[in-house]
PDB file of C-alpha atoms and ligand atoms in Angstrom:
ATOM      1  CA  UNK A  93      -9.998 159.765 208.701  1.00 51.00           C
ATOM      2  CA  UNK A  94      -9.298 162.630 206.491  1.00 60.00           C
ATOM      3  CA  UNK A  95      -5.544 164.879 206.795  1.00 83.00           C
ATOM      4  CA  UNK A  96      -3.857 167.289 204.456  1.00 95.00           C
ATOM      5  CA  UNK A  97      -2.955 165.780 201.310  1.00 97.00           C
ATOM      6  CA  UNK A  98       1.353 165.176 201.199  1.00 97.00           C
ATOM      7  CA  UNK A  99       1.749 163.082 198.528  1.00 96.00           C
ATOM      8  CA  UNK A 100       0.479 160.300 196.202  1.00 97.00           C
ATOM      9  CA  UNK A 101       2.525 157.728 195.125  1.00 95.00           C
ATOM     10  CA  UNK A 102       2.076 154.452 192.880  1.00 94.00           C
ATOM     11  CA  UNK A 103       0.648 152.449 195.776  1.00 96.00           C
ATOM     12  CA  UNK A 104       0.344 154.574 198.709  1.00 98.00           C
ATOM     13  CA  UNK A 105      -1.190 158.355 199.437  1.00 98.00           C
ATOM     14  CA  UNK A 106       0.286 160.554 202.214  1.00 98.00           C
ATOM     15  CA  UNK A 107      -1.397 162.600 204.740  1.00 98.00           C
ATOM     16  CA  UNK A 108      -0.610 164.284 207.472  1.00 98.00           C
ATOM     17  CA  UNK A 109      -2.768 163.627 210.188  1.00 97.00           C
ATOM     18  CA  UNK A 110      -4.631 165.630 212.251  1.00 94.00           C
ATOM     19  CA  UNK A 111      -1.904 165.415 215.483  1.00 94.00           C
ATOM     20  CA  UNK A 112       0.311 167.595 212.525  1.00 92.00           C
ATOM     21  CA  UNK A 113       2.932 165.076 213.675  1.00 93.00           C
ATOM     22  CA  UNK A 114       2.069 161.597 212.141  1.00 98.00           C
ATOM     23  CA  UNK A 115       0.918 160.798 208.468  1.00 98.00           C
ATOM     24  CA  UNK A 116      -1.530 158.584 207.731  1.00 98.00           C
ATOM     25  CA  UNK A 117      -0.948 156.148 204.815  1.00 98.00           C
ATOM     26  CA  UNK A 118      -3.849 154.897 202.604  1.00 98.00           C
ATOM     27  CA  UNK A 119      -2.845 151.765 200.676  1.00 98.00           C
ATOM     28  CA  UNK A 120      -4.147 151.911 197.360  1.00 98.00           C
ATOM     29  CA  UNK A 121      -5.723 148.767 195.214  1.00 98.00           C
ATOM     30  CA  UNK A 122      -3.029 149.571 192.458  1.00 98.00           C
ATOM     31  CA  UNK A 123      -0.503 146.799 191.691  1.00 97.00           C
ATOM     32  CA  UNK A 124       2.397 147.578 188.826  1.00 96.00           C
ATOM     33  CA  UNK A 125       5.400 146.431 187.369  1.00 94.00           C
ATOM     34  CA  UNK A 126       7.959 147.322 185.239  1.00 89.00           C
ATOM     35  CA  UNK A 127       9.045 150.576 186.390  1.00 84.00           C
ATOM     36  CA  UNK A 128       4.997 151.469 186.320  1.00 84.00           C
ATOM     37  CA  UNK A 129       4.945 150.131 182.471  1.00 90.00           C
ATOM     38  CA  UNK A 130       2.675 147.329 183.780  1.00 95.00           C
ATOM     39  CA  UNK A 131      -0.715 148.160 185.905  1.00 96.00           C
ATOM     40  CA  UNK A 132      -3.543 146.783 187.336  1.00 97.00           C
ATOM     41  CA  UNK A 133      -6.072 147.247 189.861  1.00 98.00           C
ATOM     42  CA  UNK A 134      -6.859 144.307 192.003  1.00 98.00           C
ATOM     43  CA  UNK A 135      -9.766 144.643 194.768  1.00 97.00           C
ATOM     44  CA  UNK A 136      -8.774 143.394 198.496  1.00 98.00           C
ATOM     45  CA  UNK A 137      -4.960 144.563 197.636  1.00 98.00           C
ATOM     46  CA  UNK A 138      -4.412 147.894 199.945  1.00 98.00           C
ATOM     47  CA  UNK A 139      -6.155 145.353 202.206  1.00 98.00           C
ATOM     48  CA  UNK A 140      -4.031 143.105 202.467  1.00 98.00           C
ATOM     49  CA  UNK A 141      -1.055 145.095 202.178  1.00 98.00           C
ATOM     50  CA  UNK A 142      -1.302 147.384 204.888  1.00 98.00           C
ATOM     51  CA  UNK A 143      -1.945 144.983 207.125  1.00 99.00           C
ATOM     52  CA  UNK A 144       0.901 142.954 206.073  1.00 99.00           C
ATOM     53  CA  UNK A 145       2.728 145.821 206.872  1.00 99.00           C
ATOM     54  CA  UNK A 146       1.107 146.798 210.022  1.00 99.00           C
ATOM     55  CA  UNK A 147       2.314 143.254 211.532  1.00 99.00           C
ATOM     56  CA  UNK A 148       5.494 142.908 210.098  1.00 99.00           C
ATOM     57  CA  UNK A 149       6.772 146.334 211.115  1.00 99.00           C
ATOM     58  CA  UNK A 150       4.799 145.647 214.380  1.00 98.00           C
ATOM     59  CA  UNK A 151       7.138 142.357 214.561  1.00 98.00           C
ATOM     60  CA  UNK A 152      10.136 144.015 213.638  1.00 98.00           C
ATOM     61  CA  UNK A 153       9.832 147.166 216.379  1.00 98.00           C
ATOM     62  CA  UNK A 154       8.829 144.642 219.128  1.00 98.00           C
ATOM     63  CA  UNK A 155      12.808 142.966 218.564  1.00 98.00           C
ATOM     64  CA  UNK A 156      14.133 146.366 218.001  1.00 98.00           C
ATOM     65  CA  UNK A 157      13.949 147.554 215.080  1.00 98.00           C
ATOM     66  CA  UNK A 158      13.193 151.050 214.769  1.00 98.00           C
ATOM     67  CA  UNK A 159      10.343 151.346 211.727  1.00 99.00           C
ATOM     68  CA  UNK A 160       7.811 154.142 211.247  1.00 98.00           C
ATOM     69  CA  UNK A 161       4.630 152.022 212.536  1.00 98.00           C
ATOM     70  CA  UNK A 162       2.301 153.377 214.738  1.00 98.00           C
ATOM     71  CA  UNK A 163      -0.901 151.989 214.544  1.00 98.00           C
ATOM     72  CA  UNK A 164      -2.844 149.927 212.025  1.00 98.00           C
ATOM     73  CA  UNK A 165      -6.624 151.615 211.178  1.00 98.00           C
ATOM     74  CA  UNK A 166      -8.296 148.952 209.325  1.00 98.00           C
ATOM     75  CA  UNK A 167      -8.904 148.234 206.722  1.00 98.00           C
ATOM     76  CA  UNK A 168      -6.164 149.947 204.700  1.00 98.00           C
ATOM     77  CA  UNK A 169      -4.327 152.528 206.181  1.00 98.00           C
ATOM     78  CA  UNK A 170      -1.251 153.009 208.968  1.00 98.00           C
ATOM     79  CA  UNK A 171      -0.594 155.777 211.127  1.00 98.00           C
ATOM     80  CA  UNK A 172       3.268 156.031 210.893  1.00 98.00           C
ATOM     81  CA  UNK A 173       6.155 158.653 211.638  1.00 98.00           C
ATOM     82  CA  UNK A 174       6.558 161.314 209.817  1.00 98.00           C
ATOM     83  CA  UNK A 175      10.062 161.047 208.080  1.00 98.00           C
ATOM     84  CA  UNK A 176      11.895 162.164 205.240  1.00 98.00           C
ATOM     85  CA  UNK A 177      12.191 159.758 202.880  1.00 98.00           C
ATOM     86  CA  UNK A 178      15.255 158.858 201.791  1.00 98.00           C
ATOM     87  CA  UNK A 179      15.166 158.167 197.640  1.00 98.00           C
ATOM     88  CA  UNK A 180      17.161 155.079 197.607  1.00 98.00           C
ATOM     89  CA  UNK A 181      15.656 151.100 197.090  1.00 98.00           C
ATOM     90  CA  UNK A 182      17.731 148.769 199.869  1.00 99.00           C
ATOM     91  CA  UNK A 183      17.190 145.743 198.462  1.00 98.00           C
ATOM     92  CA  UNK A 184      18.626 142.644 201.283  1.00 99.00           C
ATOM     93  CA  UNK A 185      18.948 139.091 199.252  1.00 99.00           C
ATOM     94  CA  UNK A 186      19.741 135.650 200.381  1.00 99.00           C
ATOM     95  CA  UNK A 187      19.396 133.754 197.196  1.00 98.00           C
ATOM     96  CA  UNK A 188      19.883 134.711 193.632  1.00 98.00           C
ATOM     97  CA  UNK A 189      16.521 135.998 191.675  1.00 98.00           C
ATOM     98  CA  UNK A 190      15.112 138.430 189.306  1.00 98.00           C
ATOM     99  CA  UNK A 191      17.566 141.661 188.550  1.00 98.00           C
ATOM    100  CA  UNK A 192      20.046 139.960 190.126  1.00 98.00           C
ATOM    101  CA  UNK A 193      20.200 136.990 188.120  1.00 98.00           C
ATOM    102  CA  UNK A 194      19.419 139.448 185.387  1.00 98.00           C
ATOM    103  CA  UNK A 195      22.997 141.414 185.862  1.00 98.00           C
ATOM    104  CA  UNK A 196      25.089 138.769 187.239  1.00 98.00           C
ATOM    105  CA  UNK A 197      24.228 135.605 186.258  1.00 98.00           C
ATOM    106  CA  UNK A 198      23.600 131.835 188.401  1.00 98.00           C
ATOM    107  CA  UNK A 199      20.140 130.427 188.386  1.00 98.00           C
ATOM    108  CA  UNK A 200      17.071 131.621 190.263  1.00 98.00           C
ATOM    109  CA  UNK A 201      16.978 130.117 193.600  1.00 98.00           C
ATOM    110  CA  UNK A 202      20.713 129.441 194.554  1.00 98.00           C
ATOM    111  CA  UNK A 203      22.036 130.719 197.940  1.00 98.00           C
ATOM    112  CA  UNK A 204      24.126 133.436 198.640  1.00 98.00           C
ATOM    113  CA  UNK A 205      27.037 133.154 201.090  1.00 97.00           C
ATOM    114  CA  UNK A 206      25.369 135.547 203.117  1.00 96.00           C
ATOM    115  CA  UNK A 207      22.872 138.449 203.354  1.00 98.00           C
ATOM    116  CA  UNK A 208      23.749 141.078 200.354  1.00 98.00           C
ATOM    117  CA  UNK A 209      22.869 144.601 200.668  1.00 98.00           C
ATOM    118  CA  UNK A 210      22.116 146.930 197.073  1.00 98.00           C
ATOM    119  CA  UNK A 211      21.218 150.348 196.902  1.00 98.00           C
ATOM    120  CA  UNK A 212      19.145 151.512 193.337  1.00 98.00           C
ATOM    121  CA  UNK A 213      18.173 155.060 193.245  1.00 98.00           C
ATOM    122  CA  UNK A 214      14.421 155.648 193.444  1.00 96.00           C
ATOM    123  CA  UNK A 215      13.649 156.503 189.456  1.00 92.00           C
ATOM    124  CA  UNK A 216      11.237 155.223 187.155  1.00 88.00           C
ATOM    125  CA  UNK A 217      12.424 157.299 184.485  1.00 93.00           C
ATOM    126  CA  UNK A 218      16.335 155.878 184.881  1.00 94.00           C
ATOM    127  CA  UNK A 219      14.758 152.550 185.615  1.00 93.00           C
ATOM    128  CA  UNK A 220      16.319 152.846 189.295  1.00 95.00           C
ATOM    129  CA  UNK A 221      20.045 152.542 188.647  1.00 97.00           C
ATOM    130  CA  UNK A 222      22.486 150.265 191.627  1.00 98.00           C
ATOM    131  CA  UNK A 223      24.978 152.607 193.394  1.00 98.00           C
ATOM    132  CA  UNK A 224      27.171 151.908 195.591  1.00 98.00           C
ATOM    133  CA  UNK A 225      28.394 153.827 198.264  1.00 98.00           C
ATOM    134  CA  UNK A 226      30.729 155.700 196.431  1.00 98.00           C
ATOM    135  CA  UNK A 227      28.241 157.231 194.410  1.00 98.00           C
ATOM    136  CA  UNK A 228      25.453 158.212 197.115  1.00 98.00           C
ATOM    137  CA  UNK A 229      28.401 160.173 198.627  1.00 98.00           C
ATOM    138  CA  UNK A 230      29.928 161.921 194.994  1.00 98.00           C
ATOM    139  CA  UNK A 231      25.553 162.168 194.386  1.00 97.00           C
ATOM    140  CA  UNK A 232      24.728 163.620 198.207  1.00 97.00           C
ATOM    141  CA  UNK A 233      22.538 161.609 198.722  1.00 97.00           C
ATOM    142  CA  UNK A 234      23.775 159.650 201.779  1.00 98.00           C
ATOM    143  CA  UNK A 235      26.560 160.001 203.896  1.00 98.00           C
ATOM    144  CA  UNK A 236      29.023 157.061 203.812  1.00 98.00           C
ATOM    145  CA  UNK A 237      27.938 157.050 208.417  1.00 98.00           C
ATOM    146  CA  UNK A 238      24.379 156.829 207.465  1.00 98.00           C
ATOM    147  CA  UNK A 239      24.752 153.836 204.492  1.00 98.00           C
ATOM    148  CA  UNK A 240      26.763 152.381 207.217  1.00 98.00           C
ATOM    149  CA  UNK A 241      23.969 152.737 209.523  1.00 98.00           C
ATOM    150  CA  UNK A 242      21.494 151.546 206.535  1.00 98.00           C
ATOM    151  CA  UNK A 243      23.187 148.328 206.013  1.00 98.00           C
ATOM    152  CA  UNK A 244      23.329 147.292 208.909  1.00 98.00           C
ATOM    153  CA  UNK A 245      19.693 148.003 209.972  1.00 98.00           C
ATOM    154  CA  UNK A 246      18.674 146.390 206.734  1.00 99.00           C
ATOM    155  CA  UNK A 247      20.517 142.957 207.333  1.00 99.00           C
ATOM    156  CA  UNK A 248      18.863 142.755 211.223  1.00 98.00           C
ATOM    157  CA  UNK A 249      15.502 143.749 209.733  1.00 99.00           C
ATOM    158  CA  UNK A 250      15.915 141.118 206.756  1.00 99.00           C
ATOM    159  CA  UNK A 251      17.260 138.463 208.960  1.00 98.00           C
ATOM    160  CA  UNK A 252      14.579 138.704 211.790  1.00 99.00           C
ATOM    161  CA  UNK A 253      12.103 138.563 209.085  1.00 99.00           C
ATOM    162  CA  UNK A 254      13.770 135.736 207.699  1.00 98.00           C
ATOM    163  CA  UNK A 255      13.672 133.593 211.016  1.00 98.00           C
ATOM    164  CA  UNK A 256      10.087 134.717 210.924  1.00 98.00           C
ATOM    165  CA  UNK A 257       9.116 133.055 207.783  1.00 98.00           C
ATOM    166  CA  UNK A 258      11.335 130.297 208.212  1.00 98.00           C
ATOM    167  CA  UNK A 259       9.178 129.331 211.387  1.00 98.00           C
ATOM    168  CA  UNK A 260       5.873 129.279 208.646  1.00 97.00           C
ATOM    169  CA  UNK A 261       7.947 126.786 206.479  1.00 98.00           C
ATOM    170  CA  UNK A 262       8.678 130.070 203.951  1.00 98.00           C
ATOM    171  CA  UNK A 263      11.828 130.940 202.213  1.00 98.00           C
ATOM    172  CA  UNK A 264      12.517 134.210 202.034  1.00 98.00           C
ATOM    173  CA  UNK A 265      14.504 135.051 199.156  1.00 99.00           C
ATOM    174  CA  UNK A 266      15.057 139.030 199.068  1.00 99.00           C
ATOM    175  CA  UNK A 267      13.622 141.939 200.239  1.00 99.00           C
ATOM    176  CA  UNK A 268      13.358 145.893 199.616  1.00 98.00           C
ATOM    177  CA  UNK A 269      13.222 148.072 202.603  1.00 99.00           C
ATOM    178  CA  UNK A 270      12.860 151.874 202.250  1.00 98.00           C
ATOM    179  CA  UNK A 271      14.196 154.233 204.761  1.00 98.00           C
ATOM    180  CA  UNK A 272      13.846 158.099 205.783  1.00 98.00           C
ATOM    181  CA  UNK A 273      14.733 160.571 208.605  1.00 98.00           C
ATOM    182  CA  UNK A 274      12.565 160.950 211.463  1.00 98.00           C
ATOM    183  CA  UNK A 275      12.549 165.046 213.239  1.00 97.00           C
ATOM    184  CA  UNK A 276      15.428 163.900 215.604  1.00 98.00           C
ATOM    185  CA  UNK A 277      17.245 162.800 212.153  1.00 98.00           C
ATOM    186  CA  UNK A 278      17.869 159.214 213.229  1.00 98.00           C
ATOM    187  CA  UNK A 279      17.744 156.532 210.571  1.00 98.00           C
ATOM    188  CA  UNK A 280      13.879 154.509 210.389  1.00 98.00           C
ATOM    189  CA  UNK A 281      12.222 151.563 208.442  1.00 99.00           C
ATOM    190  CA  UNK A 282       9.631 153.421 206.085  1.00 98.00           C
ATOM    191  CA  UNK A 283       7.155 152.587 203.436  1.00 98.00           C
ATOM    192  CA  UNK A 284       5.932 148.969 203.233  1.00 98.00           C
ATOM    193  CA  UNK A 285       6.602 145.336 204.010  1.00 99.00           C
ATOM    194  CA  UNK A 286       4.602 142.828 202.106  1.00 98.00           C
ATOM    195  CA  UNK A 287       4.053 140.344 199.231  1.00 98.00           C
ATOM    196  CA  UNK A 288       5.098 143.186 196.768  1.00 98.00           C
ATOM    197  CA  UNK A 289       8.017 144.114 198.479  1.00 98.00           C
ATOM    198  CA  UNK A 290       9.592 140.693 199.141  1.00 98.00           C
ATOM    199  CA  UNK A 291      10.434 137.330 197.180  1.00 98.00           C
ATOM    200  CA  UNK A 292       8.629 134.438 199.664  1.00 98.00           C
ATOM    201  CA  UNK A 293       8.746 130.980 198.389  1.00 98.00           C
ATOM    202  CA  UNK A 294       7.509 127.849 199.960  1.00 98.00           C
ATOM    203  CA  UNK A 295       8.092 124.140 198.037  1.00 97.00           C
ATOM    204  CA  UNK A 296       8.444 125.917 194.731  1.00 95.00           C
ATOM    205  CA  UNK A 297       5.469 128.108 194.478  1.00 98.00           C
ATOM    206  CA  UNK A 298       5.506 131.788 194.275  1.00 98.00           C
ATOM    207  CA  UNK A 299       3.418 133.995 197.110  1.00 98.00           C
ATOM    208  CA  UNK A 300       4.817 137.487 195.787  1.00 98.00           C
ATOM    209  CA  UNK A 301       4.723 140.082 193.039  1.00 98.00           C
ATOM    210  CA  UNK A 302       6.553 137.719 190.939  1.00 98.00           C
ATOM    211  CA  UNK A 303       2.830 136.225 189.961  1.00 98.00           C
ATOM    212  CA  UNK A 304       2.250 139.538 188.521  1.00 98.00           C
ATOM    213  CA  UNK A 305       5.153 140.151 187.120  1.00 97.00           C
ATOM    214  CA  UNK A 306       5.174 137.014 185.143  1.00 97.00           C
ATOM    215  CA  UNK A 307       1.854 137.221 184.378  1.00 97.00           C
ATOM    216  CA  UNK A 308       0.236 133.856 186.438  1.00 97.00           C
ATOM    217  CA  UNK A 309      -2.605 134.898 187.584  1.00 93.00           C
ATOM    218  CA  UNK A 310      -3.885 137.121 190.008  1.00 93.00           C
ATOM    219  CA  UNK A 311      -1.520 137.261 192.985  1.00 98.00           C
ATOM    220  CA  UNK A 312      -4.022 138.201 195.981  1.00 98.00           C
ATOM    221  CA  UNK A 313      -5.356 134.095 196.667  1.00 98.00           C
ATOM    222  CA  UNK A 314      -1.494 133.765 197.751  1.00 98.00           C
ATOM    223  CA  UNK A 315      -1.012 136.998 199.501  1.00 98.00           C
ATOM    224  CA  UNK A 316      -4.065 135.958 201.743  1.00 98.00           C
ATOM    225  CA  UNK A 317      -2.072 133.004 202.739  1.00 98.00           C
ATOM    226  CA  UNK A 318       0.837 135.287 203.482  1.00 98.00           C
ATOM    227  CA  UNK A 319      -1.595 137.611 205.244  1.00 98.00           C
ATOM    228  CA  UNK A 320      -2.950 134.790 207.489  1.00 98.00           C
ATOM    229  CA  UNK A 321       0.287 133.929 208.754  1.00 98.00           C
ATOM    230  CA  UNK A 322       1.039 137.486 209.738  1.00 98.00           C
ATOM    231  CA  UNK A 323      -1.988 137.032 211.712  1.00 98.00           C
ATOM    232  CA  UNK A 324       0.115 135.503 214.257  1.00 98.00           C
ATOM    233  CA  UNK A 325       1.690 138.530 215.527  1.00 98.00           C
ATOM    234  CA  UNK A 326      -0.717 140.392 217.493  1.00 97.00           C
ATOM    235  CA  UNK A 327      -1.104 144.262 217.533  1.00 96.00           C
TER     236      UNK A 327
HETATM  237  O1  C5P B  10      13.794 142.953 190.769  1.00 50.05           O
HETATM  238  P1  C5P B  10      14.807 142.732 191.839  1.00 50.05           P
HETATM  239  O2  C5P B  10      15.412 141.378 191.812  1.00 50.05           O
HETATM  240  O3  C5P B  10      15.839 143.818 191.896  1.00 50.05           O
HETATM  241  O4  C5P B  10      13.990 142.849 193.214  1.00 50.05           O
HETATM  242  C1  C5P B  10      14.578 142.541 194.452  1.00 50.05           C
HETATM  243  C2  C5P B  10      13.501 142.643 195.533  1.00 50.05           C
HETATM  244  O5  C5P B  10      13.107 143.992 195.681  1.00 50.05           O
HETATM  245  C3  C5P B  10      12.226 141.874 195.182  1.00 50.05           C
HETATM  246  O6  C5P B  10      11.702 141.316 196.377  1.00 50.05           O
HETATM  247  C4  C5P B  10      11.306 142.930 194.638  1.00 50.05           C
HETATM  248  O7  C5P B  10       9.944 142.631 194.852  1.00 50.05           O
HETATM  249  C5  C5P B  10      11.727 144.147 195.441  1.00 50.05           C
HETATM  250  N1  C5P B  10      11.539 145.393 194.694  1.00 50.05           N
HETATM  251  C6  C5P B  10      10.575 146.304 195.102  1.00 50.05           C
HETATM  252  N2  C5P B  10      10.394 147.464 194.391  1.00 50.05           N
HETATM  253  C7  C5P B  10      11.140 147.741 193.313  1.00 50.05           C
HETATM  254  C8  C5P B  10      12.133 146.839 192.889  1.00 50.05           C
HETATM  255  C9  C5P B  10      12.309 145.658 193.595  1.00 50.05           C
HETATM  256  O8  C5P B  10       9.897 146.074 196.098  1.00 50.05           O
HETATM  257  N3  C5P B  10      10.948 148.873 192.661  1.00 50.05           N
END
């Protein structure tokens, strides 16, 4: 499956597919950190990845959730909507962790009083600053209707998957969703939902990025795990 090159990110390259309507999305081996300062290549990983995000976002439109899944092609690519990305980070947390932690203070691990929505600009180079509404409006970047819209999408989308992993006997802790326009210029879930996209804990050990980041060991034994019990929902 072969379409006209769009665009090659970090993880991910873009095609358009041959239906000129849908891209396909090839999920790359890469794995990095740090803005991109860390990097690695770790066999299995678009693997598992894509079909994380095949089932997840396969969950997610099935309780109404509008996301850019289409269909999974195995082993690592999705046929998605075309959109227009939107270049903002929506980051959904429940409990306090990593950047968070960093910036405000509290301990890793301790509960929020409720699901907390942050915006960071999409920029390695400015090491993808927080806004907040305020600015994506002075910026253009989003309307104040469509971070609105954005929010709220992003707390159902969070909490559903929440409930989700809660039923496995996993925490999870926070999340980054992406989002774009699709041709009709409604608002839709984009890009990726997996072990590098999310903090899941269960009992104290890590099954996310956060083995990369802090350097214990290769992550992919635990995304496997995390993997299997996506297997439940069927495509
Ligand atoms: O590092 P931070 O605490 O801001 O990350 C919050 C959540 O967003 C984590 O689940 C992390 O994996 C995710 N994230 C991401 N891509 C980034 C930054 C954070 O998926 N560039």
């Amino acid at each position: 499956m072969s379409g006209t090159f769009l665009y090659e990110g970090k993880t991910k390259i873009v095609e358009l597919a041959e239906d000129g309507q849908s891209v396909i999305l090839t999920f790359k081996d890469d794995i990095t950190a740090g803005d991109g300062a860390k990097h690695d290549v770790l066999d299995l990983k678009g693997q598992y990845c894509s079909e994380i995000t095949a089932r997840l976002m396969h969950y997610l439109n099935t309780k109404g959730i509008y996301t850019m899944f289409l269909n999974y092609i195995p082993p690592n690519k999705i046929r998605a909507r075309k959109l227009k990305m939107i270049p903002l980070e929506v980051i959904v947390r429940f409990k306090k962790a990593g950047s968070f932690v960093r910036r405000y203070g509290g301990n890793e691990g301790e509960d929020l009083p409720g699901p907390l929505v942050e915006f960071t600009y999409k920029s390695d180079v400015m090491h993808d600053p927080l806004m907040c509404v305020e600015h994506l409006e002075a910026l253009g970047i989003l309307s104040r209707e469509h971070a609105t819209i954005i929010i709220d999408e992003a707390k159902k989308a969070a909490m559903l998957l929440k409930e989700f992993f809660t039923l496995h006997g996993f925490e999870l802790w926070d999340i980054k969703f992406e989002y774009g326009f699709d041709e009709s210029g409604n608002i839709c879930l984009g890009d990726e939902i997996s072990p590098d996209t999310m903090r899941l804990r269960k009992a104290g050990e890590i099954f996310d990025k956060d083995i990369y980041r802090r350097n214990l060991g290769n992550p992919l034994e635990k995304y496997e795990v995390v993997l299997n019990l996506c297997r439940s929902i069927l495509l």
